Amino acid sequence: MADIAKIIDEIKKGVAEIIGEEQVVELVKRYYEKGENFYVKAGFDPTAPDLHLGHSVVLTKMAFLQKHGAIVQFLIGDFTGQIGDPSGKSATRKKLDKETVAKNAKTYEDQVFKILDPKKTVIMFNSKWCNELGAAGIVELASTFPVARMLERDDFEKRFKAGSSISISEFLYPLLQGYDSVAMKCDIEMGGTDQKFNLLMGRTLQRIYNIGKEQAVIMMPLLEGLDGVNKMSKSLGNYIGVTDNANDMFGKILSISDDLMWRYYELLSDKSVDEIKSLKDDVDSGKAHPKAVKEALALEITARYHGESVANEAKAEFDRVHTQNQIPAELEEFNLKAPVWIVEALVHCKLSSTNSQARRDISANAVSIDQKKISDEQLKLGVGEYILQVGKRKFAKLKVVDGV
């Protein structure tokens, strides 16, 4: 017989908050005692084409639940995506056109099965029932929740007090997300802590529409990015994309701090609570080196998205470049005409984002040409081939040809 208490402990690993924990326990018990599956919903509005490891925190937890009776209802909010989730926003969001939503939705669908079991996952689109609601259904839905309660939501309250624009459609967003739970009849809804208002709306509307259940809510914390301070975000550049190549993914994970490593283990690793505690004890006692434990994490996560063989190749490449101080086996190549200003070369080769950044990189002694540090930001490169490097992980091959 399965150890239900131990399974629940693993479900709670890394979780910020569970509302309706007794329901979660009962659902798992019924699965093991009667073979009854339960339904876990998570919604993604296809407002961006690529997932990063921050998004995968919820997906990783759902993958664990799939091993213990869950059928995941992966909801692509193609209807609500045209409104835009106002959570945490200080201004009305630009709406996406249907074509962009459809394209981004397909990208999400392709990526989630790197984590979720496709045999225990149902991909759903909320346009199916939202389009069927019609005007009468929308009016009925809007009547279930007072404006005063809606304005209690932190982001709406701040914008209202500041006199910033709030569109009626933004009020509809949490109502429609809640109605998704009514239509899907889910038992559990998952999301980030920033989604609490919307997640609780699902519980409220399931009760109002009297569907015979009231979903539990599991909220996961927001994953810190590579800087260890801000949440992982593409706009902040501190992210690890699930579509990053294996070398980049492995290297980025190894670049996180030793303290942040345990947060990544807790939220991203498949290792159990006891296994993670054992690793931490080994590091604290000096039995294991933090770098070795971090390498194991990097291998696990890279293998999840690229396969074990490719992950091992990424580790070998990392060791070759960083431990043995060699140049990567494969480099992106660029061409320019002589003479080339080093600052221009760094930007052209995508090693520095701007001329100002290139100057800062040179001043910080972070730039090498053919593995030799340079300090002259006025340096001109003549005809020839050069290996440019910024920091420990950015390389490019530059071919400078005669400009005559």
CSV table of C-alpha atoms in Angstrom, one decimal:
chain,number,residue,atom,x,y,z
A,1,MET,CA,0.0,0.0,0.0
A,2,ALA,CA,1.3,3.4,-0.9
A,3,ASP,CA,2.5,5.6,1.9
A,4,ILE,CA,0.0,8.5,1.5
A,5,ALA,CA,1.6,10.7,4.2
A,6,LYS,CA,5.0,10.4,2.4
A,7,ILE,CA,3.3,11.3,-1.0
A,8,ILE,CA,1.7,14.3,0.5
A,9,ASP,CA,5.0,15.4,2.0
A,10,GLU,CA,6.5,15.3,-1.5
A,11,ILE,CA,3.5,17.2,-3.0
A,12,LYS,CA,4.1,19.9,-0.4
A,13,LYS,CA,7.9,20.1,-1.2
A,14,GLY,CA,8.6,23.7,-2.3
A,15,VAL,CA,4.9,24.7,-2.2
A,16,ALA,CA,4.1,28.2,-1.0
A,17,GLU,CA,0.5,27.5,0.0
A,18,ILE,CA,-2.2,24.9,-0.3
A,19,ILE,CA,-5.9,25.8,0.2
A,20,GLY,CA,-8.0,22.7,0.7
A,21,GLU,CA,-5.1,20.4,1.7
A,22,GLU,CA,-7.6,17.8,3.1
A,23,GLN,CA,-9.1,17.6,-0.4
A,24,VAL,CA,-5.7,16.8,-1.9
A,25,VAL,CA,-5.1,14.1,0.6
A,26,GLU,CA,-8.6,12.6,-0.1
A,27,LEU,CA,-8.0,12.7,-3.9
A,28,VAL,CA,-4.7,10.8,-3.6
A,29,LYS,CA,-6.2,8.3,-1.1
A,30,ARG,CA,-9.1,7.6,-3.5
A,31,TYR,CA,-6.7,7.0,-6.3
A,32,TYR,CA,-4.8,4.3,-4.4
A,33,GLU,CA,-7.8,2.8,-2.7
A,34,LYS,CA,-10.3,2.9,-5.6
A,35,GLY,CA,-8.3,3.7,-8.7
A,36,GLU,CA,-10.1,7.0,-9.2
A,37,ASN,CA,-8.2,9.6,-11.1
A,38,PHE,CA,-8.5,13.3,-10.3
A,39,TYR,CA,-8.1,16.4,-12.5
A,40,VAL,CA,-5.5,19.1,-12.0
A,41,LYS,CA,-5.8,22.3,-14.0
A,42,ALA,CA,-3.1,24.9,-14.9
A,43,GLY,CA,-3.7,27.7,-17.3
A,44,PHE,CA,-1.2,29.4,-19.6
A,45,ASP,CA,-2.1,32.4,-21.6
A,46,PRO,CA,0.0,32.2,-24.8
A,47,THR,CA,1.4,35.8,-24.5
A,48,ALA,CA,5.0,34.7,-25.1
A,49,PRO,CA,6.3,31.9,-27.4
A,50,ASP,CA,8.9,30.3,-25.1
A,51,LEU,CA,8.8,28.7,-21.6
A,52,HIS,CA,11.7,29.2,-19.1
A,53,LEU,CA,12.5,27.2,-16.0
A,54,GLY,CA,10.4,29.6,-13.9
A,55,HIS,CA,7.3,28.4,-15.8
A,56,SER,CA,8.4,24.8,-15.3
A,57,VAL,CA,8.0,25.0,-11.5
A,58,VAL,CA,4.3,24.4,-11.8
A,59,LEU,CA,4.7,21.8,-14.5
A,60,THR,CA,7.3,19.8,-12.5
A,61,LYS,CA,4.9,19.6,-9.6
A,62,MET,CA,2.0,18.5,-11.9
A,63,ALA,CA,4.3,15.8,-13.4
A,64,PHE,CA,4.7,14.5,-9.8
A,65,LEU,CA,1.0,14.5,-9.3
A,66,GLN,CA,0.5,12.5,-12.5
A,67,LYS,CA,2.4,9.7,-10.9
A,68,HIS,CA,-0.2,9.6,-8.1
A,69,GLY,CA,-3.5,9.7,-9.9
A,70,ALA,CA,-3.7,13.1,-11.6
A,71,ILE,CA,-4.9,13.8,-15.1
A,72,VAL,CA,-3.4,17.2,-16.0
A,73,GLN,CA,-5.8,19.6,-17.8
A,74,PHE,CA,-3.3,21.9,-19.5
A,75,LEU,CA,-5.3,24.9,-20.4
A,76,ILE,CA,-4.1,27.2,-23.2
A,77,GLY,CA,-6.0,30.4,-22.7
A,78,ASP,CA,-6.5,31.3,-26.3
A,79,PHE,CA,-9.7,33.3,-25.5
A,80,THR,CA,-8.4,35.0,-22.3
A,81,GLY,CA,-5.0,35.5,-23.9
A,82,GLN,CA,-6.7,38.1,-26.1
A,83,ILE,CA,-7.6,40.1,-23.0
A,84,GLY,CA,-4.3,39.7,-21.2
A,85,ASP,CA,-3.9,38.9,-17.5
A,86,PRO,CA,-3.7,42.1,-15.5
A,87,SER,CA,-2.0,40.4,-12.5
A,88,GLY,CA,0.8,42.6,-11.2
A,89,LYS,CA,0.5,45.0,-14.1
A,90,SER,CA,0.4,48.8,-13.7
A,91,ALA,CA,-1.3,49.5,-17.0
A,92,THR,CA,-3.7,48.0,-19.4
A,93,ARG,CA,-2.0,45.3,-21.5
A,94,LYS,CA,-2.0,45.3,-25.3
A,95,LYS,CA,-4.3,42.6,-26.7
A,96,LEU,CA,-2.9,39.9,-28.9
A,97,ASP,CA,-4.4,39.0,-32.3
A,98,LYS,CA,-5.8,35.5,-32.9
A,99,GLU,CA,-3.0,34.5,-35.2
A,100,THR,CA,-0.3,35.3,-32.6
A,101,VAL,CA,-2.2,33.5,-29.9
A,102,ALA,CA,-2.6,30.4,-32.0
A,103,LYS,CA,1.1,30.4,-33.0
A,104,ASN,CA,2.3,30.8,-29.4
A,105,ALA,CA,-0.2,28.2,-28.1
A,106,LYS,CA,1.3,25.6,-30.5
A,107,THR,CA,4.8,26.5,-29.1
A,108,TYR,CA,3.6,25.9,-25.6
A,109,GLU,CA,2.0,22.6,-26.5
A,110,ASP,CA,5.3,21.4,-28.1
A,111,GLN,CA,7.3,22.3,-25.0
A,112,VAL,CA,5.2,21.1,-22.1
A,113,PHE,CA,5.6,17.4,-23.0
A,114,LYS,CA,9.2,17.7,-22.2
A,115,ILE,CA,8.0,17.6,-18.6
A,116,LEU,CA,4.4,16.2,-18.5
A,117,ASP,CA,3.3,12.7,-19.4
A,118,PRO,CA,1.4,13.1,-22.6
A,119,LYS,CA,-0.7,10.0,-21.8
A,120,LYS,CA,-2.0,11.7,-18.6
A,121,THR,CA,-2.4,15.1,-20.1
A,122,VAL,CA,-5.3,16.7,-21.9
A,123,ILE,CA,-4.6,19.9,-23.8
A,124,MET,CA,-7.6,22.2,-23.6
A,125,PHE,CA,-8.5,25.6,-25.1
A,126,ASN,CA,-10.8,27.9,-23.2
A,127,SER,CA,-12.2,29.4,-26.4
A,128,LYS,CA,-14.4,26.3,-26.6
A,129,TRP,CA,-16.7,27.3,-23.7
A,130,CYS,CA,-16.0,31.0,-23.6
A,131,ASN,CA,-17.2,31.4,-27.2
A,132,GLU,CA,-20.3,29.4,-26.2
A,133,LEU,CA,-21.1,31.6,-23.2
A,134,GLY,CA,-22.5,34.4,-25.4
A,135,ALA,CA,-23.6,37.8,-24.2
A,136,ALA,CA,-26.2,36.4,-21.8
A,137,GLY,CA,-23.7,34.1,-20.2
A,138,ILE,CA,-21.1,36.8,-19.9
A,139,VAL,CA,-23.6,39.1,-18.2
A,140,GLU,CA,-24.6,36.3,-15.8
A,141,LEU,CA,-21.0,35.6,-15.0
A,142,ALA,CA,-20.3,39.3,-14.4
A,143,SER,CA,-23.2,39.4,-11.9
A,144,THR,CA,-21.6,36.8,-9.6
A,145,PHE,CA,-18.9,39.1,-8.3
A,146,PRO,CA,-19.2,42.7,-7.0
A,147,VAL,CA,-16.9,45.5,-8.2
A,148,ALA,CA,-16.0,46.4,-4.7
A,149,ARG,CA,-14.5,42.9,-4.2
A,150,MET,CA,-12.7,43.2,-7.5
A,151,LEU,CA,-11.1,46.4,-6.5
A,152,GLU,CA,-9.7,44.7,-3.4
A,153,ARG,CA,-7.2,43.1,-5.7
A,154,ASP,CA,-3.9,44.8,-5.1
A,155,ASP,CA,-3.0,45.7,-8.6
A,156,PHE,CA,-6.5,47.0,-9.4
A,157,GLU,CA,-6.6,49.0,-6.1
A,158,LYS,CA,-3.3,50.7,-6.9
A,159,ARG,CA,-4.3,51.6,-10.4
A,160,PHE,CA,-7.7,52.9,-9.2
A,161,LYS,CA,-6.2,55.1,-6.6
A,162,ALA,CA,-3.6,56.4,-9.1
A,163,GLY,CA,-6.3,57.2,-11.6
A,164,SER,CA,-4.8,54.8,-14.1
A,165,SER,CA,-7.0,53.2,-16.8
A,166,ILE,CA,-8.7,49.9,-16.0
A,167,SER,CA,-10.8,48.4,-18.7
A,168,ILE,CA,-14.0,46.4,-18.1
A,169,SER,CA,-12.3,43.5,-20.0
A,170,GLU,CA,-9.7,43.3,-17.3
A,171,PHE,CA,-12.3,42.7,-14.7
A,172,LEU,CA,-13.6,39.9,-16.9
A,173,TYR,CA,-10.2,38.2,-16.9
A,174,PRO,CA,-10.3,36.7,-13.4
A,175,LEU,CA,-14.0,35.8,-13.9
A,176,LEU,CA,-13.3,34.0,-17.1
A,177,GLN,CA,-10.3,32.2,-15.5
A,178,GLY,CA,-12.6,31.1,-12.7
A,179,TYR,CA,-15.3,30.0,-15.1
A,180,ASP,CA,-12.6,27.8,-16.7
A,181,SER,CA,-12.7,25.7,-13.5
A,182,VAL,CA,-16.5,25.5,-13.8
A,183,ALA,CA,-16.3,24.2,-17.4
A,184,MET,CA,-13.4,21.9,-16.7
A,185,LYS,CA,-14.7,20.5,-13.4
A,186,CYS,CA,-11.2,20.3,-12.1
A,187,ASP,CA,-10.4,19.1,-8.6
A,188,ILE,CA,-7.1,21.1,-8.1
A,189,GLU,CA,-5.9,24.2,-9.8
A,190,MET,CA,-2.2,25.2,-9.7
A,191,GLY,CA,-0.4,28.5,-10.3
A,192,GLY,CA,2.1,30.9,-8.9
A,193,THR,CA,1.6,33.0,-5.8
A,194,ASP,CA,0.9,36.0,-8.0
A,195,GLN,CA,-2.2,34.3,-9.2
A,196,LYS,CA,-3.9,33.8,-5.8
A,197,PHE,CA,-6.9,36.1,-6.6
A,198,ASN,CA,-7.6,34.3,-9.9
A,199,LEU,CA,-7.1,30.8,-8.4
A,200,LEU,CA,-9.6,31.5,-5.5
A,201,MET,CA,-12.1,32.8,-8.1
A,202,GLY,CA,-12.3,29.2,-9.5
A,203,ARG,CA,-13.3,27.9,-6.0
A,204,THR,CA,-15.9,30.7,-5.7
A,205,LEU,CA,-17.5,30.1,-9.1
A,206,GLN,CA,-17.5,26.3,-8.7
A,207,ARG,CA,-19.5,26.8,-5.6
A,208,ILE,CA,-21.8,29.5,-7.2
A,209,TYR,CA,-22.5,27.3,-10.3
A,210,ASN,CA,-23.1,24.3,-8.0
A,211,ILE,CA,-21.0,21.8,-9.9
A,212,GLY,CA,-20.6,19.5,-6.9
A,213,LYS,CA,-17.0,20.2,-6.1
A,214,GLU,CA,-14.8,23.1,-4.9
A,215,GLN,CA,-11.3,22.9,-6.2
A,216,ALA,CA,-8.2,22.8,-4.0
A,217,VAL,CA,-5.5,25.3,-4.8
A,218,ILE,CA,-1.8,24.7,-4.9
A,219,MET,CA,0.4,27.7,-5.2
A,220,MET,CA,4.0,27.5,-6.1
A,221,PRO,CA,6.5,30.3,-5.4
A,222,LEU,CA,8.1,32.4,-8.1
A,223,LEU,CA,11.6,31.0,-9.1
A,224,GLU,CA,14.4,33.5,-8.7
A,225,GLY,CA,16.5,34.0,-11.9
A,226,LEU,CA,20.2,33.6,-12.3
A,227,ASP,CA,20.9,36.8,-10.3
A,228,GLY,CA,19.3,35.2,-7.3
A,229,VAL,CA,17.3,38.3,-6.6
A,230,ASN,CA,14.5,39.0,-9.1
A,231,LYS,CA,12.0,36.4,-10.4
A,232,MET,CA,13.1,34.6,-13.5
A,233,SER,CA,12.1,36.8,-16.5
A,234,LYS,CA,13.0,37.1,-20.1
A,235,SER,CA,12.8,40.8,-19.9
A,236,LEU,CA,15.4,40.9,-17.1
A,237,GLY,CA,17.7,38.5,-19.0
A,238,ASN,CA,18.1,36.3,-15.9
A,239,TYR,CA,16.3,33.3,-17.3
A,240,ILE,CA,17.1,29.7,-18.5
A,241,GLY,CA,14.9,28.8,-21.4
A,242,VAL,CA,13.6,25.3,-21.8
A,243,THR,CA,14.6,25.6,-25.5
A,244,ASP,CA,18.2,26.8,-24.7
A,245,ASN,CA,20.8,24.5,-26.2
A,246,ALA,CA,22.3,22.0,-23.8
A,247,ASN,CA,25.6,23.8,-23.4
A,248,ASP,CA,24.0,27.0,-22.5
A,249,MET,CA,21.5,25.4,-20.1
A,250,PHE,CA,24.2,23.4,-18.3
A,251,GLY,CA,26.5,26.4,-18.0
A,252,LYS,CA,23.7,28.7,-16.8
A,253,ILE,CA,22.7,26.3,-14.0
A,254,LEU,CA,26.3,26.0,-12.9
A,255,SER,CA,26.5,29.8,-12.7
A,256,ILE,CA,23.9,30.1,-9.9
A,257,SER,CA,25.1,30.6,-6.3
A,258,ASP,CA,25.5,27.7,-3.9
A,259,ASP,CA,22.6,29.1,-1.8
A,260,LEU,CA,20.3,29.4,-4.8
A,261,MET,CA,21.2,25.9,-5.9
A,262,TRP,CA,19.0,24.5,-3.0
A,263,ARG,CA,16.1,26.5,-4.2
A,264,TYR,CA,16.4,25.0,-7.7
A,265,TYR,CA,16.7,21.6,-6.2
A,266,GLU,CA,13.5,22.1,-4.2
A,267,LEU,CA,11.5,23.5,-7.1
A,268,LEU,CA,12.9,21.8,-10.2
A,269,SER,CA,14.5,18.5,-9.2
A,270,ASP,CA,12.7,15.2,-9.1
A,271,LYS,CA,14.8,14.2,-6.1
A,272,SER,CA,12.7,13.6,-2.9
A,273,VAL,CA,12.7,15.7,0.2
A,274,ASP,CA,14.9,13.1,2.0
A,275,GLU,CA,17.4,12.9,-0.9
A,276,ILE,CA,17.8,16.7,-1.0
A,277,LYS,CA,18.2,16.8,2.7
A,278,SER,CA,20.9,14.1,2.5
A,279,LEU,CA,22.8,16.1,-0.2
A,280,LYS,CA,22.6,19.3,1.9
A,281,ASP,CA,23.9,17.4,4.9
A,282,ASP,CA,26.8,16.1,2.9
A,283,VAL,CA,27.7,19.6,1.7
A,284,ASP,CA,27.4,21.0,5.2
A,285,SER,CA,29.7,18.3,6.6
A,286,GLY,CA,32.2,18.6,3.8
A,287,LYS,CA,31.5,15.1,2.5
A,288,ALA,CA,30.4,16.6,-0.8
A,289,HIS,CA,31.6,19.6,-2.7
A,290,PRO,CA,28.9,22.2,-3.7
A,291,LYS,CA,30.2,22.2,-7.3
A,292,ALA,CA,29.7,18.5,-7.6
A,293,VAL,CA,26.2,18.7,-6.2
A,294,LYS,CA,25.4,21.6,-8.6
A,295,GLU,CA,26.8,19.6,-11.5
A,296,ALA,CA,24.4,16.8,-10.6
A,297,LEU,CA,21.5,19.3,-10.7
A,298,ALA,CA,22.6,20.7,-14.0
A,299,LEU,CA,22.9,17.2,-15.5
A,300,GLU,CA,19.4,16.3,-14.3
A,301,ILE,CA,17.7,19.4,-15.7
A,302,THR,CA,19.6,19.4,-19.0
A,303,ALA,CA,18.8,15.7,-19.4
A,304,ARG,CA,15.1,16.5,-18.9
A,305,TYR,CA,15.1,18.7,-22.0
A,306,HIS,CA,17.8,17.2,-24.2
A,307,GLY,CA,18.3,13.6,-23.1
A,308,GLU,CA,21.0,12.1,-20.9
A,309,SER,CA,23.6,11.6,-23.6
A,310,VAL,CA,23.4,15.2,-24.8
A,311,ALA,CA,23.6,16.4,-21.1
A,312,ASN,CA,26.7,14.4,-20.6
A,313,GLU,CA,28.2,15.9,-23.7
A,314,ALA,CA,27.3,19.4,-22.4
A,315,LYS,CA,29.2,18.6,-19.1
A,316,ALA,CA,32.2,17.4,-21.0
A,317,GLU,CA,32.2,20.6,-23.1
A,318,PHE,CA,31.9,22.7,-20.0
A,319,ASP,CA,34.8,20.9,-18.4
A,320,ARG,CA,36.9,21.3,-21.6
A,321,VAL,CA,36.2,25.1,-21.8
A,322,HIS,CA,36.2,26.1,-18.1
A,323,THR,CA,38.3,23.5,-16.3
A,324,GLN,CA,40.9,22.9,-19.0
A,325,ASN,CA,40.6,26.5,-20.3
A,326,GLN,CA,40.0,25.4,-23.9
A,327,ILE,CA,37.8,26.9,-26.6
A,328,PRO,CA,34.4,25.4,-27.4
A,329,ALA,CA,34.3,22.8,-30.2
A,330,GLU,CA,31.5,24.7,-32.0
A,331,LEU,CA,31.5,28.5,-32.3
A,332,GLU,CA,29.1,30.9,-34.1
A,333,GLU,CA,31.0,32.6,-36.9
A,334,PHE,CA,30.7,36.2,-38.0
A,335,ASN,CA,32.3,38.3,-40.8
A,336,LEU,CA,33.3,42.0,-40.9
A,337,LYS,CA,35.5,44.1,-43.2
A,338,ALA,CA,38.8,45.5,-41.9
A,339,PRO,CA,39.6,47.6,-40.0
A,340,VAL,CA,37.2,46.6,-37.2
A,341,TRP,CA,36.8,48.5,-33.9
A,342,ILE,CA,36.8,46.0,-31.1
A,343,VAL,CA,33.7,47.5,-29.5
A,344,GLU,CA,31.8,47.2,-32.9
A,345,ALA,CA,33.1,43.6,-33.1
A,346,LEU,CA,31.8,42.6,-29.7
A,347,VAL,CA,28.3,44.0,-30.5
A,348,HIS,CA,28.2,42.5,-34.0
A,349,CYS,CA,29.2,39.1,-32.6
A,350,LYS,CA,26.4,39.3,-30.0
A,351,LEU,CA,28.9,39.1,-27.1
A,352,SER,CA,27.9,42.6,-25.8
A,353,SER,CA,24.4,44.1,-26.1
A,354,THR,CA,25.5,47.7,-26.8
A,355,ASN,CA,28.6,49.7,-27.4
A,356,SER,CA,28.4,51.0,-23.8
A,357,GLN,CA,28.2,47.4,-22.5
A,358,ALA,CA,31.2,46.4,-24.7
A,359,ARG,CA,33.2,49.2,-23.1
A,360,ARG,CA,32.2,48.1,-19.7
A,361,ASP,CA,33.2,44.5,-20.5
A,362,ILE,CA,36.6,45.7,-21.6
A,363,SER,CA,37.0,47.9,-18.5
A,364,ALA,CA,36.1,44.9,-16.3
A,365,ASN,CA,38.9,42.9,-17.9
A,366,ALA,CA,36.3,40.4,-19.2
A,367,VAL,CA,37.3,40.5,-22.9
A,368,SER,CA,39.8,38.2,-24.5
A,369,ILE,CA,41.0,37.8,-28.1
A,370,ASP,CA,42.6,34.4,-28.8
A,371,GLN,CA,42.5,33.7,-25.0
A,372,LYS,CA,44.5,36.9,-24.2
A,373,LYS,CA,42.9,39.6,-22.1
A,374,ILE,CA,42.7,43.1,-23.7
A,375,SER,CA,42.3,46.5,-22.1
A,376,ASP,CA,42.4,48.9,-25.1
A,377,GLU,CA,38.8,49.8,-26.1
A,378,GLN,CA,40.2,51.7,-29.1
A,379,LEU,CA,41.8,48.5,-30.5
A,380,LYS,CA,41.3,48.0,-34.3
A,381,LEU,CA,41.4,44.4,-35.7
A,382,GLY,CA,43.0,43.9,-39.1
A,383,VAL,CA,42.5,41.1,-41.6
A,384,GLY,CA,42.5,37.7,-40.0
A,385,GLU,CA,40.5,35.2,-37.8
A,386,TYR,CA,39.9,35.9,-34.1
A,387,ILE,CA,38.3,34.0,-31.2
A,388,LEU,CA,36.5,36.6,-29.2
A,389,GLN,CA,35.4,35.9,-25.6
A,390,VAL,CA,33.4,37.8,-23.0
A,391,GLY,CA,33.4,36.4,-19.5
A,392,LYS,CA,33.5,32.6,-19.0
A,393,ARG,CA,30.7,31.5,-21.3
A,394,LYS,CA,30.4,33.8,-24.3
A,395,PHE,CA,32.5,32.9,-27.4
A,396,ALA,CA,32.4,33.8,-31.1
A,397,LYS,CA,34.7,33.4,-34.1
A,398,LEU,CA,35.2,36.6,-36.1
A,399,LYS,CA,36.7,36.6,-39.6
A,400,VAL,CA,37.9,40.0,-40.7
A,401,VAL,CA,38.3,40.4,-44.5
A,402,ASP,CA,40.0,43.1,-46.6
A,403,GLY,CA,37.7,46.1,-46.7
A,404,VAL,CA,39.2,47.3,-50.0
